PDB file of C-alpha atoms in Angstrom:
ATOM      1  CA  MET A   1      -0.001  -0.064  -0.018  1.00  0.00           C
ATOM      2  CA  SER A   2       1.199   3.978  -0.971  1.00  0.00           C
ATOM      3  CA  ILE A   3       0.328   7.011  -0.079  1.00  0.00           C
ATOM      4  CA  GLU A   4      -0.330   9.320  -2.676  1.00  0.00           C
ATOM      5  CA  LEU A   5      -0.587  13.273  -2.634  1.00  0.00           C
ATOM      6  CA  ASN A   6      -0.445  15.237  -5.719  1.00  0.00           C
ATOM      7  CA  THR A   7       1.944  18.990  -5.747  1.00  0.00           C
ATOM      8  CA  ASN A   8       2.378  21.221  -8.294  1.00  0.00           C
ATOM      9  CA  ASP A   9       5.309  20.137  -9.987  1.00  0.00           C
ATOM     10  CA  GLY A  10       3.467  16.637  -9.922  1.00  0.00           C
ATOM     11  CA  GLN A  11       2.969  12.467  -8.665  1.00  0.00           C
ATOM     12  CA  VAL A  12       4.398  11.795  -5.240  1.00  0.00           C
ATOM     13  CA  THR A  13       3.714   8.408  -3.785  1.00  0.00           C
ATOM     14  CA  ILE A  14       5.031   7.518  -0.267  1.00  0.00           C
ATOM     15  CA  THR A  15       5.274   3.402   0.829  1.00  0.00           C
ATOM     16  CA  THR A  16       3.780   2.528   3.722  1.00  0.00           C
ATOM     17  CA  ASP A  17       6.856   1.017   4.643  1.00  0.00           C
ATOM     18  CA  VAL A  18       8.568   4.592   4.223  1.00  0.00           C
ATOM     19  CA  ILE A  19       6.582   6.056   6.594  1.00  0.00           C
ATOM     20  CA  ALA A  20       6.909   3.419   9.466  1.00  0.00           C
ATOM     21  CA  THR A  21      10.594   3.020   9.217  1.00  0.00           C
ATOM     22  CA  ILE A  22      10.580   6.577  10.268  1.00  0.00           C
ATOM     23  CA  ALA A  23       7.653   6.346  13.105  1.00  0.00           C
ATOM     24  CA  GLY A  24       9.876   3.359  14.380  1.00  0.00           C
ATOM     25  CA  GLY A  25      13.204   5.433  13.990  1.00  0.00           C
ATOM     26  CA  THR A  26      11.455   8.461  16.207  1.00  0.00           C
ATOM     27  CA  ALA A  27       9.787   6.499  18.415  1.00  0.00           C
ATOM     28  CA  VAL A  28      13.525   4.598  19.580  1.00  0.00           C
ATOM     29  CA  GLU A  29      14.667   8.058  19.949  1.00  0.00           C
ATOM     30  CA  CYS A  30      12.471   9.003  22.765  1.00  0.00           C
ATOM     31  CA  TYR A  31      12.991   9.061  26.615  1.00  0.00           C
ATOM     32  CA  GLY A  32      12.168   5.142  28.493  1.00  0.00           C
ATOM     33  CA  ILE A  33      11.517   3.297  24.756  1.00  0.00           C
ATOM     34  CA  VAL A  34      14.275   0.481  25.236  1.00  0.00           C
ATOM     35  CA  GLY A  35      12.594  -0.766  20.941  1.00  0.00           C
ATOM     36  CA  MET A  36      10.395  -1.644  18.492  1.00  0.00           C
ATOM     37  CA  ALA A  37       8.866  -5.294  18.796  1.00  0.00           C
ATOM     38  CA  SER A  38       6.964  -7.406  16.049  1.00  0.00           C
ATOM     39  CA  LYS A  39       2.924  -6.395  16.003  1.00  0.00           C
ATOM     40  CA  SER A  40       2.437 -10.397  15.220  1.00  0.00           C
ATOM     41  CA  GLN A  41       5.399 -13.074  17.615  1.00  0.00           C
ATOM     42  CA  ILE A  42       4.781 -13.075  21.037  1.00  0.00           C
ATOM     43  CA  LYS A  43       5.888 -15.540  22.255  1.00  0.00           C
ATOM     44  CA  ASP A  44       5.921 -17.246  26.085  1.00  0.00           C
ATOM     45  CA  GLY A  45       5.059 -13.934  26.830  1.00  0.00           C
ATOM     46  CA  ILE A  46       8.002 -12.108  26.063  1.00  0.00           C
ATOM     47  CA  ALA A  47       8.458 -10.106  23.177  1.00  0.00           C
ATOM     48  CA  GLU A  48      11.657 -10.189  20.056  1.00  0.00           C
ATOM     49  CA  MET A  49      13.116  -7.242  20.049  1.00  0.00           C
ATOM     50  CA  LEU A  50      13.829  -5.431  16.370  1.00  0.00           C
ATOM     51  CA  ARG A  51      16.542  -4.156  14.927  1.00  0.00           C
ATOM     52  CA  LYS A  52      17.110  -1.113  13.166  1.00  0.00           C
ATOM     53  CA  GLU A  53      16.375  -2.800   9.882  1.00  0.00           C
ATOM     54  CA  ASN A  54      13.385  -4.624  10.507  1.00  0.00           C
ATOM     55  CA  TYR A  55      11.009  -0.964  12.307  1.00  0.00           C
ATOM     56  CA  SER A  56       8.552  -1.880   9.759  1.00  0.00           C
ATOM     57  CA  ARG A  57       7.803  -5.434  11.394  1.00  0.00           C
ATOM     58  CA  GLY A  58       6.659  -3.538  14.538  1.00  0.00           C
ATOM     59  CA  ILE A  59       4.011  -0.946  12.494  1.00  0.00           C
ATOM     60  CA  VAL A  60       0.704  -1.461  10.600  1.00  0.00           C
ATOM     61  CA  VAL A  61      -0.153   1.424   8.453  1.00  0.00           C
ATOM     62  CA  ARG A  62      -3.750   1.812   7.670  1.00  0.00           C
ATOM     63  CA  GLN A  63      -5.345   4.607   5.522  1.00  0.00           C
ATOM     64  CA  ASP A  64      -9.046   4.945   6.169  1.00  0.00           C
ATOM     65  CA  ASP A  65     -10.485   7.274   3.346  1.00  0.00           C
ATOM     66  CA  ASP A  66      -8.372  10.764   3.564  1.00  0.00           C
ATOM     67  CA  LYS A  67      -6.710  10.166   7.444  1.00  0.00           C
ATOM     68  CA  LEU A  68      -3.689   7.927   8.145  1.00  0.00           C
ATOM     69  CA  HIS A  69      -3.572   6.164  11.399  1.00  0.00           C
ATOM     70  CA  ILE A  70      -0.579   4.599  13.118  1.00  0.00           C
ATOM     71  CA  ASP A  71      -0.207   0.979  15.391  1.00  0.00           C
ATOM     72  CA  MET A  72       2.798   0.710  16.816  1.00  0.00           C
ATOM     73  CA  TYR A  73       4.487  -2.143  19.437  1.00  0.00           C
ATOM     74  CA  ILE A  74       6.882  -1.090  21.050  1.00  0.00           C
ATOM     75  CA  ILE A  75       8.838  -2.268  24.463  1.00  0.00           C
ATOM     76  CA  VAL A  76       8.869   0.235  26.749  1.00  0.00           C
ATOM     77  CA  SER A  77      11.772   0.594  30.363  1.00  0.00           C
ATOM     78  CA  TYR A  78      11.232  -0.681  33.086  1.00  0.00           C
ATOM     79  CA  GLY A  79      10.687   2.264  35.759  1.00  0.00           C
ATOM     80  CA  THR A  80       8.977   4.263  33.734  1.00  0.00           C
ATOM     81  CA  LYS A  81       5.314   6.682  33.393  1.00  0.00           C
ATOM     82  CA  ILE A  82       4.046   4.072  30.262  1.00  0.00           C
ATOM     83  CA  SER A  83       1.437   6.678  30.225  1.00  0.00           C
ATOM     84  CA  GLU A  84       3.693   9.247  29.824  1.00  0.00           C
ATOM     85  CA  VAL A  85       5.906   7.833  27.478  1.00  0.00           C
ATOM     86  CA  ALA A  86       3.124   6.541  24.587  1.00  0.00           C
ATOM     87  CA  ASN A  87       2.176  10.514  24.843  1.00  0.00           C
ATOM     88  CA  ASN A  88       5.280  11.559  23.866  1.00  0.00           C
ATOM     89  CA  VAL A  89       5.536   8.595  21.166  1.00  0.00           C
ATOM     90  CA  GLN A  90       2.300  10.041  19.769  1.00  0.00           C
ATOM     91  CA  SER A  91       3.954  13.788  19.877  1.00  0.00           C
ATOM     92  CA  GLN A  92       6.814  12.996  17.904  1.00  0.00           C
ATOM     93  CA  VAL A  93       5.646  10.881  15.622  1.00  0.00           C
ATOM     94  CA  LYS A  94       3.535  13.216  14.643  1.00  0.00           C
ATOM     95  CA  TYR A  95       4.949  16.227  14.873  1.00  0.00           C
ATOM     96  CA  THR A  96       7.928  14.014  12.643  1.00  0.00           C
ATOM     97  CA  LEU A  97       5.947  12.811   9.922  1.00  0.00           C
ATOM     98  CA  SER A  98       4.753  16.362   9.376  1.00  0.00           C
ATOM     99  CA  GLN A  99       7.709  18.298   9.203  1.00  0.00           C
ATOM    100  CA  SER A 100       9.486  15.690   7.112  1.00  0.00           C
ATOM    101  CA  LEU A 101       6.808  14.203   4.211  1.00  0.00           C
ATOM    102  CA  GLY A 102       4.066  16.327   4.826  1.00  0.00           C
ATOM    103  CA  LEU A 103       1.914  14.137   6.272  1.00  0.00           C
ATOM    104  CA  SER A 104      -1.334  14.876   8.628  1.00  0.00           C
ATOM    105  CA  ILE A 105      -1.746  11.706  10.395  1.00  0.00           C
ATOM    106  CA  ASP A 106      -5.386  11.560  12.263  1.00  0.00           C
ATOM    107  CA  SER A 107      -3.739   8.866  15.236  1.00  0.00           C
ATOM    108  CA  VAL A 108      -0.941   7.055  16.518  1.00  0.00           C
ATOM    109  CA  ASN A 109      -2.277   4.031  18.873  1.00  0.00           C
ATOM    110  CA  ILE A 110       0.341   2.318  20.994  1.00  0.00           C
ATOM    111  CA  PHE A 111       0.708  -1.114  21.467  1.00  0.00           C
ATOM    112  CA  ILE A 112       3.059  -2.066  24.731  1.00  0.00           C
ATOM    113  CA  GLN A 113       4.811  -4.652  24.083  1.00  0.00           C
ATOM    114  CA  GLY A 114       6.949  -6.297  27.014  1.00  0.00           C
ATOM    115  CA  VAL A 115       9.268  -4.016  29.682  1.00  0.00           C
ATOM    116  CA  ARG A 116      12.316  -4.589  30.040  1.00  0.00           C
ATOM    117  CA  VAL A 117      15.792  -3.180  32.685  1.00  0.00           C
ATOM    118  CA  ALA A 118      17.213  -0.391  29.757  1.00  0.00           C
ATOM    119  CA  LYS A 119      20.983  -1.313  30.011  1.00  0.00           C
ATOM    120  CA  ASP A 120      23.724   1.410  30.749  1.00  0.00           C
TER     121      ASP A 120
END
């Protein structure tokens, strides 16, 4: 799936993988995030952490009419306030996608897949 933008100079097509990679990179830079988790793989209650090149496996980008919705599956650091971390990720992802791609994001849904002790 891709999103098409019409500009004065022509047409721009942005794939959902690009949106997911930018959103994932933004999320892991936020305080309290240990990493991204796969949206479909939870074994024995343990979420596998994704590496940078696989961020799109932990993010679902959906388009309903002209609205974009992003579902993010993350792993948070132990001892952080989960609601604040999730709120920070939501606002940062919306801002970054708006600034870098010119996209208006309707919702960013956060799914906490695990809590890990961060390595110092």
